[in-house]
PDB file of C-alpha atoms and ligand atoms in Angstrom:
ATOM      1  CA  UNK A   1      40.421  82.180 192.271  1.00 70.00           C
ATOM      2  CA  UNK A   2      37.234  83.213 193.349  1.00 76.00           C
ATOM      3  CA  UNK A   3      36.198  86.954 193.879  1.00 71.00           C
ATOM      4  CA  UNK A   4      36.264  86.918 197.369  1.00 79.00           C
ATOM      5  CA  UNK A   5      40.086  84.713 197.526  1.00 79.00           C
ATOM      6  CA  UNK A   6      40.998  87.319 195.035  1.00 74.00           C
ATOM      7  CA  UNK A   7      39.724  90.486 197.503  1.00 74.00           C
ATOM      8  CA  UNK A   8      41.514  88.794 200.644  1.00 76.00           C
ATOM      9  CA  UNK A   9      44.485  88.769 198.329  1.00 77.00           C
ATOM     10  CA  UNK A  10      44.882  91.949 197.042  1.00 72.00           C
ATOM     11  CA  UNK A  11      44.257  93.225 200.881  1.00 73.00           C
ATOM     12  CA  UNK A  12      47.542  91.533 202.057  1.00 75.00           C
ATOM     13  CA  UNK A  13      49.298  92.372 199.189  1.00 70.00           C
ATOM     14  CA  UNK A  14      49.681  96.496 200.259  1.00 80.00           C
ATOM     15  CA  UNK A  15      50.042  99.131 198.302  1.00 83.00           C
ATOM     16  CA  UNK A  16      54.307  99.300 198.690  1.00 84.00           C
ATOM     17  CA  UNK A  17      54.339  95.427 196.988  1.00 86.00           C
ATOM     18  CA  UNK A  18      51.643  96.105 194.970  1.00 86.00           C
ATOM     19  CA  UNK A  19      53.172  99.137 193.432  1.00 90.00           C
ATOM     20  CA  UNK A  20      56.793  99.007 194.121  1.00 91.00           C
ATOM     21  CA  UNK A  21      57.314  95.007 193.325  1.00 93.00           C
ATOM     22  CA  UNK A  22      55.810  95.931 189.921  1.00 96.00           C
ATOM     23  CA  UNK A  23      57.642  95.241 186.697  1.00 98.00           C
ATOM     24  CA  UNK A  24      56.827  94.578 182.795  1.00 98.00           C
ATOM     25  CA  UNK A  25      56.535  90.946 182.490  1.00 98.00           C
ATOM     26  CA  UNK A  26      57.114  89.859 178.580  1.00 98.00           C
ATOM     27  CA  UNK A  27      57.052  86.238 179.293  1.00 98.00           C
ATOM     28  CA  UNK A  28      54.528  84.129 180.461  1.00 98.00           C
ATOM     29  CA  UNK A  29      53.363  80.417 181.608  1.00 98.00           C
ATOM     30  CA  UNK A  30      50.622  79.426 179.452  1.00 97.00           C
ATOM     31  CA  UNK A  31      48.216  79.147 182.800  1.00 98.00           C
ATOM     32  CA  UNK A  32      45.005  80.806 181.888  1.00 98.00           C
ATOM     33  CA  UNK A  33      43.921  83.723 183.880  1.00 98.00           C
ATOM     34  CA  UNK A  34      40.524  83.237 185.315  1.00 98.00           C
ATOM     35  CA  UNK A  35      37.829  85.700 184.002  1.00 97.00           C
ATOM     36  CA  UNK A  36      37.045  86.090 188.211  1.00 97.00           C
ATOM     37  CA  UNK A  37      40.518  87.715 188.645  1.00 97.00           C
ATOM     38  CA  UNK A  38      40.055  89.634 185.546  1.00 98.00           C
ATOM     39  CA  UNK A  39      36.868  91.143 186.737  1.00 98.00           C
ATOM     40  CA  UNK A  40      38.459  91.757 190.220  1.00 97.00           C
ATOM     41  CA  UNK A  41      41.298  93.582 188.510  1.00 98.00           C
ATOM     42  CA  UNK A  42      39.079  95.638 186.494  1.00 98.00           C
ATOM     43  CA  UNK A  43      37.091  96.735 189.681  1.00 98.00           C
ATOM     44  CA  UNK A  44      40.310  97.919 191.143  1.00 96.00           C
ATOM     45  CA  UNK A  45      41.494  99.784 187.712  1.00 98.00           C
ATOM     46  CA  UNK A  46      38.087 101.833 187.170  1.00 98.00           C
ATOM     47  CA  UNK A  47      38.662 103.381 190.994  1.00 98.00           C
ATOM     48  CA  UNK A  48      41.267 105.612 188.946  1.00 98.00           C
ATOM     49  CA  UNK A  49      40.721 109.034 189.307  1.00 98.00           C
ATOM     50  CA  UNK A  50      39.160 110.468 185.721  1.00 98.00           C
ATOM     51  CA  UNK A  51      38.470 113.616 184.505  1.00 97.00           C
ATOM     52  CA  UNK A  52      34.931 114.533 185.513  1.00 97.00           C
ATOM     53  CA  UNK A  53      34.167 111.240 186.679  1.00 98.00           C
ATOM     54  CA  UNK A  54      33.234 110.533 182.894  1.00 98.00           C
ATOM     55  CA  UNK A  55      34.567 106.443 183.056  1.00 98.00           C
ATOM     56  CA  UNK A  56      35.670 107.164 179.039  1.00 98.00           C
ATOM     57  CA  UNK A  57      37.228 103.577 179.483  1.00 98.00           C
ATOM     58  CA  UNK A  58      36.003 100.141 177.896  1.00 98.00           C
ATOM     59  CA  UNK A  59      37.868  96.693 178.825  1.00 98.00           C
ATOM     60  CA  UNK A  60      37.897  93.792 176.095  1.00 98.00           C
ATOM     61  CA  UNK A  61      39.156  90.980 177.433  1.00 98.00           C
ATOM     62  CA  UNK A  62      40.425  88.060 174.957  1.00 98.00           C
ATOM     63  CA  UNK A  63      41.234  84.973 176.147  1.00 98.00           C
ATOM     64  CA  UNK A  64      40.950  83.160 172.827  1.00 97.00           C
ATOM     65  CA  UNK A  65      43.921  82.240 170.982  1.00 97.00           C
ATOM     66  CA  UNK A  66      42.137  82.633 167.508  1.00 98.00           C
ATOM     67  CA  UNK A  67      41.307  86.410 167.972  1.00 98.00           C
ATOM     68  CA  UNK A  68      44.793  86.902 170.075  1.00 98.00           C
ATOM     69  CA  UNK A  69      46.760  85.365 167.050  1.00 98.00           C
ATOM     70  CA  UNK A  70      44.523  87.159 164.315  1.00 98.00           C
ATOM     71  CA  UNK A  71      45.458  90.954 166.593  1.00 98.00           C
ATOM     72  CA  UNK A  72      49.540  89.911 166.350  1.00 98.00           C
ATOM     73  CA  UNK A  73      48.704  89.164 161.998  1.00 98.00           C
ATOM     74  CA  UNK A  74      47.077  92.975 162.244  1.00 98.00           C
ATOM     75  CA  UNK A  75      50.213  94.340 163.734  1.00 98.00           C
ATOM     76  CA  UNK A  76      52.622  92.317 161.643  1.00 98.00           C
ATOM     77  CA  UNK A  77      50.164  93.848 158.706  1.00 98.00           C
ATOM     78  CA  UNK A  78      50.748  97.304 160.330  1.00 98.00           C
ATOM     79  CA  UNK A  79      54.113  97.258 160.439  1.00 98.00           C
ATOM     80  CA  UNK A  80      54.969  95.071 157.093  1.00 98.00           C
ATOM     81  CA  UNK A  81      53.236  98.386 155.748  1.00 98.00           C
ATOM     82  CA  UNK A  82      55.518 100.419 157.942  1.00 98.00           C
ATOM     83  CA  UNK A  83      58.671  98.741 156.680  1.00 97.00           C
ATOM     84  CA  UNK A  84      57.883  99.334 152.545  1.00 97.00           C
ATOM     85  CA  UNK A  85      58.126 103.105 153.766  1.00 98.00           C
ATOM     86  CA  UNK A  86      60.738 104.946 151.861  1.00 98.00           C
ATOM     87  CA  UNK A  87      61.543 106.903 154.852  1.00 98.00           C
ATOM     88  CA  UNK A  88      62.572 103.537 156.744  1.00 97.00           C
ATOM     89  CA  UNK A  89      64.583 102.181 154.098  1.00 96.00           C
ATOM     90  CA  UNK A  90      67.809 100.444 156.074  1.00 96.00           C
ATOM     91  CA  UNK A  91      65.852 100.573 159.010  1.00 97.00           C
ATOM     92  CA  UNK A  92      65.427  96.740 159.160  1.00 96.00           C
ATOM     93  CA  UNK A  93      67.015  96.337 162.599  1.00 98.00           C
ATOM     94  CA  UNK A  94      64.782  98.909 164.055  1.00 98.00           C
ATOM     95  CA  UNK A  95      61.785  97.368 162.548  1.00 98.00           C
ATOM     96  CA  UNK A  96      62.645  94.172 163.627  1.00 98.00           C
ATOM     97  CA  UNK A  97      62.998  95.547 167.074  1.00 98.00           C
ATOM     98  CA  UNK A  98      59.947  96.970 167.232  1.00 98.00           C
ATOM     99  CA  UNK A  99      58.155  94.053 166.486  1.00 98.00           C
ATOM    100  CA  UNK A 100      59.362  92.376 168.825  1.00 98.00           C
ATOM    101  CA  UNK A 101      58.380  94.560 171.192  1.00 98.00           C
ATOM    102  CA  UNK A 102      54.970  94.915 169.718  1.00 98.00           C
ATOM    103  CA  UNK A 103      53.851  91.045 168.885  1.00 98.00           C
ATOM    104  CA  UNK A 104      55.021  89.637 172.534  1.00 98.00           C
ATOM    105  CA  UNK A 105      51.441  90.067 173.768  1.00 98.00           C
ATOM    106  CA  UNK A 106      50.185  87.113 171.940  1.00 98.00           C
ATOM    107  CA  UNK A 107      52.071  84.562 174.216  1.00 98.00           C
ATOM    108  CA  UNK A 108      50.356  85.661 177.092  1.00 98.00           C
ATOM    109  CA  UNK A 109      47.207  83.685 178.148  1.00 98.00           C
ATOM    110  CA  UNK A 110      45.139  86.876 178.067  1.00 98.00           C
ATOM    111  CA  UNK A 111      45.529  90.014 176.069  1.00 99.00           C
ATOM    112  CA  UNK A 112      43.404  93.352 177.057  1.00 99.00           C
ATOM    113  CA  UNK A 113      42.719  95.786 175.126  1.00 99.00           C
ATOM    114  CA  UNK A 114      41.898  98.948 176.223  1.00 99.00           C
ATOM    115  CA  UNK A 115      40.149 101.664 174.761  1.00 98.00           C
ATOM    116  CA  UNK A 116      39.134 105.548 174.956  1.00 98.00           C
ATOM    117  CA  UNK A 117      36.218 107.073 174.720  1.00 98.00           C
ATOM    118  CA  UNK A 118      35.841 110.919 173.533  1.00 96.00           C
ATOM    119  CA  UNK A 119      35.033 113.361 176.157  1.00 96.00           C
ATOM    120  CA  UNK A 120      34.799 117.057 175.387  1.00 94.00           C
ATOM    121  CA  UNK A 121      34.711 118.636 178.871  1.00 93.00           C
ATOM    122  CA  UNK A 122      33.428 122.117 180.026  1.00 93.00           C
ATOM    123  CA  UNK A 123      36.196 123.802 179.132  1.00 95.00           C
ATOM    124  CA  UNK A 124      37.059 121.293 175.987  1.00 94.00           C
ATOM    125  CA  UNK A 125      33.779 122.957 174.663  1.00 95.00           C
ATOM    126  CA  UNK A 126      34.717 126.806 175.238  1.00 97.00           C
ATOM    127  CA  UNK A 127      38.218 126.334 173.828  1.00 97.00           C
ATOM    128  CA  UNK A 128      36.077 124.360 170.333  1.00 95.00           C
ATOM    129  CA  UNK A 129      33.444 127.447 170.368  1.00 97.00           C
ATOM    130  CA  UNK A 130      36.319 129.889 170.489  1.00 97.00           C
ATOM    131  CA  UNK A 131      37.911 127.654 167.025  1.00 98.00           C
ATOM    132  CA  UNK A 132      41.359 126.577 168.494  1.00 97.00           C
ATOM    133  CA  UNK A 133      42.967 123.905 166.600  1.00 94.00           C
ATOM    134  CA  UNK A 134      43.125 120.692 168.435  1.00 91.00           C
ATOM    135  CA  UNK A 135      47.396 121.298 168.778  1.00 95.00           C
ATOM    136  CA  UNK A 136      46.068 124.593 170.959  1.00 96.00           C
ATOM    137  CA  UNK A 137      43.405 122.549 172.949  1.00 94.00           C
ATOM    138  CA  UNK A 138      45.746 119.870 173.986  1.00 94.00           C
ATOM    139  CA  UNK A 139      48.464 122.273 174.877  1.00 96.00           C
ATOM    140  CA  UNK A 140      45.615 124.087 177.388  1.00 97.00           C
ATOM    141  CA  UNK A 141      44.174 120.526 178.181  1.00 95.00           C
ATOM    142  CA  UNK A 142      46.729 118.178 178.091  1.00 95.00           C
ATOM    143  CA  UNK A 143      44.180 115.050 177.358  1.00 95.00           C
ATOM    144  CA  UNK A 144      42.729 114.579 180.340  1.00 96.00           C
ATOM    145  CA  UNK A 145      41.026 111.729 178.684  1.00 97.00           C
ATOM    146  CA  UNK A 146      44.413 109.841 177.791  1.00 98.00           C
ATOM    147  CA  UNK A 147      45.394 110.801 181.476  1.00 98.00           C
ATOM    148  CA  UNK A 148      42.581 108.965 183.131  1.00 98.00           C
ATOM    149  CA  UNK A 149      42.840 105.935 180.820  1.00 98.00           C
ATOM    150  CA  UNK A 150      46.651 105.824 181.781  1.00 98.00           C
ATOM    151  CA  UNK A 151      45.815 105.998 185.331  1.00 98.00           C
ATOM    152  CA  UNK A 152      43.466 103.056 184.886  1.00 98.00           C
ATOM    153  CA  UNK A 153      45.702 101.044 183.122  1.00 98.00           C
ATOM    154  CA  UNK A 154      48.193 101.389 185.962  1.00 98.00           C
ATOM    155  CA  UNK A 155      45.796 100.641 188.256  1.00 97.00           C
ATOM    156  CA  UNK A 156      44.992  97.324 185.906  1.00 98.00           C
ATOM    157  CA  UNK A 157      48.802  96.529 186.007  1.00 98.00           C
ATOM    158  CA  UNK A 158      49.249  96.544 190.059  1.00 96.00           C
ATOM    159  CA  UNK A 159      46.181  94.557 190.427  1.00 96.00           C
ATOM    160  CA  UNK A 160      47.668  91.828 188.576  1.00 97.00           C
ATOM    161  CA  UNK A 161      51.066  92.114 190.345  1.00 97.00           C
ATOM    162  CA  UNK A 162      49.354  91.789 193.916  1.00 95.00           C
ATOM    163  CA  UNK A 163      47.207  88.857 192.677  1.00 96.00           C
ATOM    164  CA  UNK A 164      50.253  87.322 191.141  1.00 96.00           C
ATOM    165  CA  UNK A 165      50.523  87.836 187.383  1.00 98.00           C
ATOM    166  CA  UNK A 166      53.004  90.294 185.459  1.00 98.00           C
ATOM    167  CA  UNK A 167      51.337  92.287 182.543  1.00 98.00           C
ATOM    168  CA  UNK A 168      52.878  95.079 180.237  1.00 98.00           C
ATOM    169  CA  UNK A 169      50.994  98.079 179.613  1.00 98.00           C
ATOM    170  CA  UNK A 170      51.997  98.251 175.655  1.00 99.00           C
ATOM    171  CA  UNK A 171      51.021 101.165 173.161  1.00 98.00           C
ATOM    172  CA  UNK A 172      53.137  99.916 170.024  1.00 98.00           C
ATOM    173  CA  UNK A 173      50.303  97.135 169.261  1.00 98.00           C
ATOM    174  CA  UNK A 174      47.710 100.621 168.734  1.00 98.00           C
ATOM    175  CA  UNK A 175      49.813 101.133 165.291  1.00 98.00           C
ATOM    176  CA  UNK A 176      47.271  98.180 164.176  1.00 98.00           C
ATOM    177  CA  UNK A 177      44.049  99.956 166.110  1.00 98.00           C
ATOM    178  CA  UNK A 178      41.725 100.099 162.751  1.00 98.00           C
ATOM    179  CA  UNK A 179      42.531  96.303 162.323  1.00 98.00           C
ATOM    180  CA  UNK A 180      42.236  95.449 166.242  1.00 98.00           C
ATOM    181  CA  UNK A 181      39.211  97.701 166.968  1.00 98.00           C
ATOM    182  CA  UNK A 182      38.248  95.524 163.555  1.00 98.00           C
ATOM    183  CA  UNK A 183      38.661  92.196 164.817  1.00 98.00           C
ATOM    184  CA  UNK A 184      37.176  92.944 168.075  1.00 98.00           C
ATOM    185  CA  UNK A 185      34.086  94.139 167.057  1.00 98.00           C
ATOM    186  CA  UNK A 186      34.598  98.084 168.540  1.00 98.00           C
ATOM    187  CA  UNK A 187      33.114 100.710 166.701  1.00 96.00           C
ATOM    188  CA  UNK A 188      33.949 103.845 167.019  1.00 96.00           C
ATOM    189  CA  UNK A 189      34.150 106.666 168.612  1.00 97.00           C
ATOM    190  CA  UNK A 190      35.686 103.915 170.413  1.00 98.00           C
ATOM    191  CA  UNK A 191      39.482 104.008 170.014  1.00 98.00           C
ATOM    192  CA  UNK A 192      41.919 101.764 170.581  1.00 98.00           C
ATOM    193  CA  UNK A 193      44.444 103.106 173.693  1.00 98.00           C
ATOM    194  CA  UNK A 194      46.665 100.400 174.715  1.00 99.00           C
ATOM    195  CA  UNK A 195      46.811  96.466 174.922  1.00 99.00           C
ATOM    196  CA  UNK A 196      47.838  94.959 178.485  1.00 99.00           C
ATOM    197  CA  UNK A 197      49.205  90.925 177.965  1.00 99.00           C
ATOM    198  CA  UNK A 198      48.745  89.398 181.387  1.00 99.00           C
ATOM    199  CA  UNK A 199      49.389  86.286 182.849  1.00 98.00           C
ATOM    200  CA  UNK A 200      51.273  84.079 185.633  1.00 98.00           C
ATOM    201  CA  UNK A 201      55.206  85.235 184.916  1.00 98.00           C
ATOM    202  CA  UNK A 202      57.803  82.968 183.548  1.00 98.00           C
ATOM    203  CA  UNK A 203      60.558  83.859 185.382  1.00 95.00           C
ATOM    204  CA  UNK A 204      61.514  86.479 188.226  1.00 96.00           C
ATOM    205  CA  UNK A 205      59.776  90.176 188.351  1.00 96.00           C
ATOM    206  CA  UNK A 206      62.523  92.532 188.864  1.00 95.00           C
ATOM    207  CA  UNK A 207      61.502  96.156 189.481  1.00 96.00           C
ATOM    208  CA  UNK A 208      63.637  98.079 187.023  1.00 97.00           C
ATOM    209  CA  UNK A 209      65.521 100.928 187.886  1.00 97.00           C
ATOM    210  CA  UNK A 210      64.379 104.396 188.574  1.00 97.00           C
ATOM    211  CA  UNK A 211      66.341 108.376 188.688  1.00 98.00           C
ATOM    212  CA  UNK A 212      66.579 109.121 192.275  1.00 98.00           C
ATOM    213  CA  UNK A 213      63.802 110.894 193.520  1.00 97.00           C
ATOM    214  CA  UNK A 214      65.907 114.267 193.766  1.00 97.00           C
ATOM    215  CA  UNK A 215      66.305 114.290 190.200  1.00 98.00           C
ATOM    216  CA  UNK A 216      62.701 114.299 189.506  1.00 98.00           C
ATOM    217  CA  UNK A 217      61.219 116.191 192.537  1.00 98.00           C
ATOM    218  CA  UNK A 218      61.790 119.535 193.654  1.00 98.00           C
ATOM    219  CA  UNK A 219      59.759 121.852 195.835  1.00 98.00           C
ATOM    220  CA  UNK A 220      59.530 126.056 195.517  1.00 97.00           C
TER     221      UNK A 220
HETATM  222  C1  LIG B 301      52.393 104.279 177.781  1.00 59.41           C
HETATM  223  C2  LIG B 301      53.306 103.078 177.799  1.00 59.41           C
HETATM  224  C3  LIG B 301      53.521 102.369 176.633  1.00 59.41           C
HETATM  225  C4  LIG B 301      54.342 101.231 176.630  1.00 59.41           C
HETATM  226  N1  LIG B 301      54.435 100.473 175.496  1.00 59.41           N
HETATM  227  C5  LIG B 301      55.163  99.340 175.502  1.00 59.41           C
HETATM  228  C6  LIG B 301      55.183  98.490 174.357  1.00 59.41           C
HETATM  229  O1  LIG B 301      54.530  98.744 173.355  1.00 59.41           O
HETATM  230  N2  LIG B 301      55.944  97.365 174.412  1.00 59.41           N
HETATM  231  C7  LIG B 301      56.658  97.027 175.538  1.00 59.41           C
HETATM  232  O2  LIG B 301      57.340  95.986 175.530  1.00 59.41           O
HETATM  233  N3  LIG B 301      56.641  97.809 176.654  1.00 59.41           N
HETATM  234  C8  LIG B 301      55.907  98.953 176.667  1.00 59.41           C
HETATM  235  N4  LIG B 301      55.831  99.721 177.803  1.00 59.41           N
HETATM  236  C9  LIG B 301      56.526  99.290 179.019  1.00 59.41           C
HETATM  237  C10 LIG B 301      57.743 100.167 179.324  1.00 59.41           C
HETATM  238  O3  LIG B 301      58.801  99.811 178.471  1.00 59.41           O
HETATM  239  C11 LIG B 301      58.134  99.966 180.806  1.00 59.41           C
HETATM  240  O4  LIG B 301      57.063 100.375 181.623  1.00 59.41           O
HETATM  241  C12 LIG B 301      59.378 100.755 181.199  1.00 59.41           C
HETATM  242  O5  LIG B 301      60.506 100.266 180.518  1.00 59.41           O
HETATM  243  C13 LIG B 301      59.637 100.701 182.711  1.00 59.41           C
HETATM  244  O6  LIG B 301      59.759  99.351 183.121  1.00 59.41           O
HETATM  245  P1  LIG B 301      58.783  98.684 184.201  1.00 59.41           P
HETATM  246  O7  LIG B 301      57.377  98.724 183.649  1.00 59.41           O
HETATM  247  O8  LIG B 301      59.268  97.273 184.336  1.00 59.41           O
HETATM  248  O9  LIG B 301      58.887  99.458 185.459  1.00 59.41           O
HETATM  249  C14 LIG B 301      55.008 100.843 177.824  1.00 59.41           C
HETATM  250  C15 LIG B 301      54.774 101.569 178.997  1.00 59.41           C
HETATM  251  C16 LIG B 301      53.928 102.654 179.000  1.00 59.41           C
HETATM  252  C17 LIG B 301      53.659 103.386 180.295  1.00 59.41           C
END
């Protein structure tokens, strides 16, 4: 789809389908995803709102099966090491489990990976001066950084919905971030933050269920 097919898209999709027809999508058709939509989807996802406007996000995009087979070795690798723990002894159910639900992303016909900057805002810098330990800062600051990367990445995810794809936000691939920030040539201070699968869904996309809004709202 072209940028501007992709625009007049997203337009008519509306913010209730776009947002409330959501769901994680863990299957995919092997359809490739067009690095136009991509883009488009990126240009809606960086509109987030982010603390002090600082854009601490960076979008890799792979669409090559190579690299996307070589990130679901380096969390296989991650969590082979995980499952030799002594703590997780008779845990083989759980760690089966969770690689499931960390590996998925390499059936998808394109795999983002998103990462985080550092940013040390005005009052970041008076809280370091002062000497509190980074458990203190975050309780006063409550990563705005992480926040505005989240908000991006949902952002990312409702794009795709309206232009037709399912993704799944996913953290659990990040327990292989040295080995995927590795493979993808990042260097730090980039960090890896969260890898988004996305493609055209194989199946339906059925919002899942959420508490009533009374549980979860309340006004003084
Ligand atoms: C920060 C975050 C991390 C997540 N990590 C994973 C993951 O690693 N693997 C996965 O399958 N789903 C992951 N999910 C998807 C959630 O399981 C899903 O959003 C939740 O169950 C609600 O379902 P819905 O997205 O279909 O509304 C993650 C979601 C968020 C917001």
């Amino acid at each position: 789809m072209n940028i501007d097919a992709a625009r007049r898209q997203l337009a008519e999709a509306g913010l209730q389908s776009a947002v409330g027809g959501r769901a994680s999508v863990r299957r995919f058709l092997p359809d490739p995803v067009p690095r136009e939509d991509v883009t488009t989807m990126v240009e809606l996802a960086v509109r987030a709102a982010n603390a002090g406007n600082a854009q601490m996000w960076r979008f890799v995009a792979v669409d090559d099966a190579v690299t996307q087979v070589a990130m679901r070795q380096a969390v296989d690798d991650a969590i082979d090491e995980m499952a030799a723990w002594p703590q997780l002894a008779g845990s083989s159910k759980e760690i089966k489990a969770l690689r499931a639900y960390a590996t998925f992303f390499v059936d998808a016909p394109l795999v983002m990976a998103v990462f985080g900057l550092p940013y040390l805002s005005r009052a970041d810098e008076m809280l370091l001066a002062r000497g509190l330990s980074t458990e203190e800062r975050d309780r006063l600051r409550a990563r705005p950084d992480l926040q505005s990367i989240g908000a991006a990445v949902q952002l990312f995810c409702s794009a795709a919905h309206a232009l037709g794809y399912g993704s799944c936000w996913m953290t659990a691939p990040v327990l292989a971030a040295p080995g995927i920030e590795g493979l993808l040539g990042v260097e730090p201070p980039a960090r890896l933050v969260a890898v988004v699968p996305v493609g055209r869904p194989a199946g339906a996309v059925n919002p899942t269920s959420r508490r009533p809004v009374g549980e979860v709202l309340e006004f003084r």
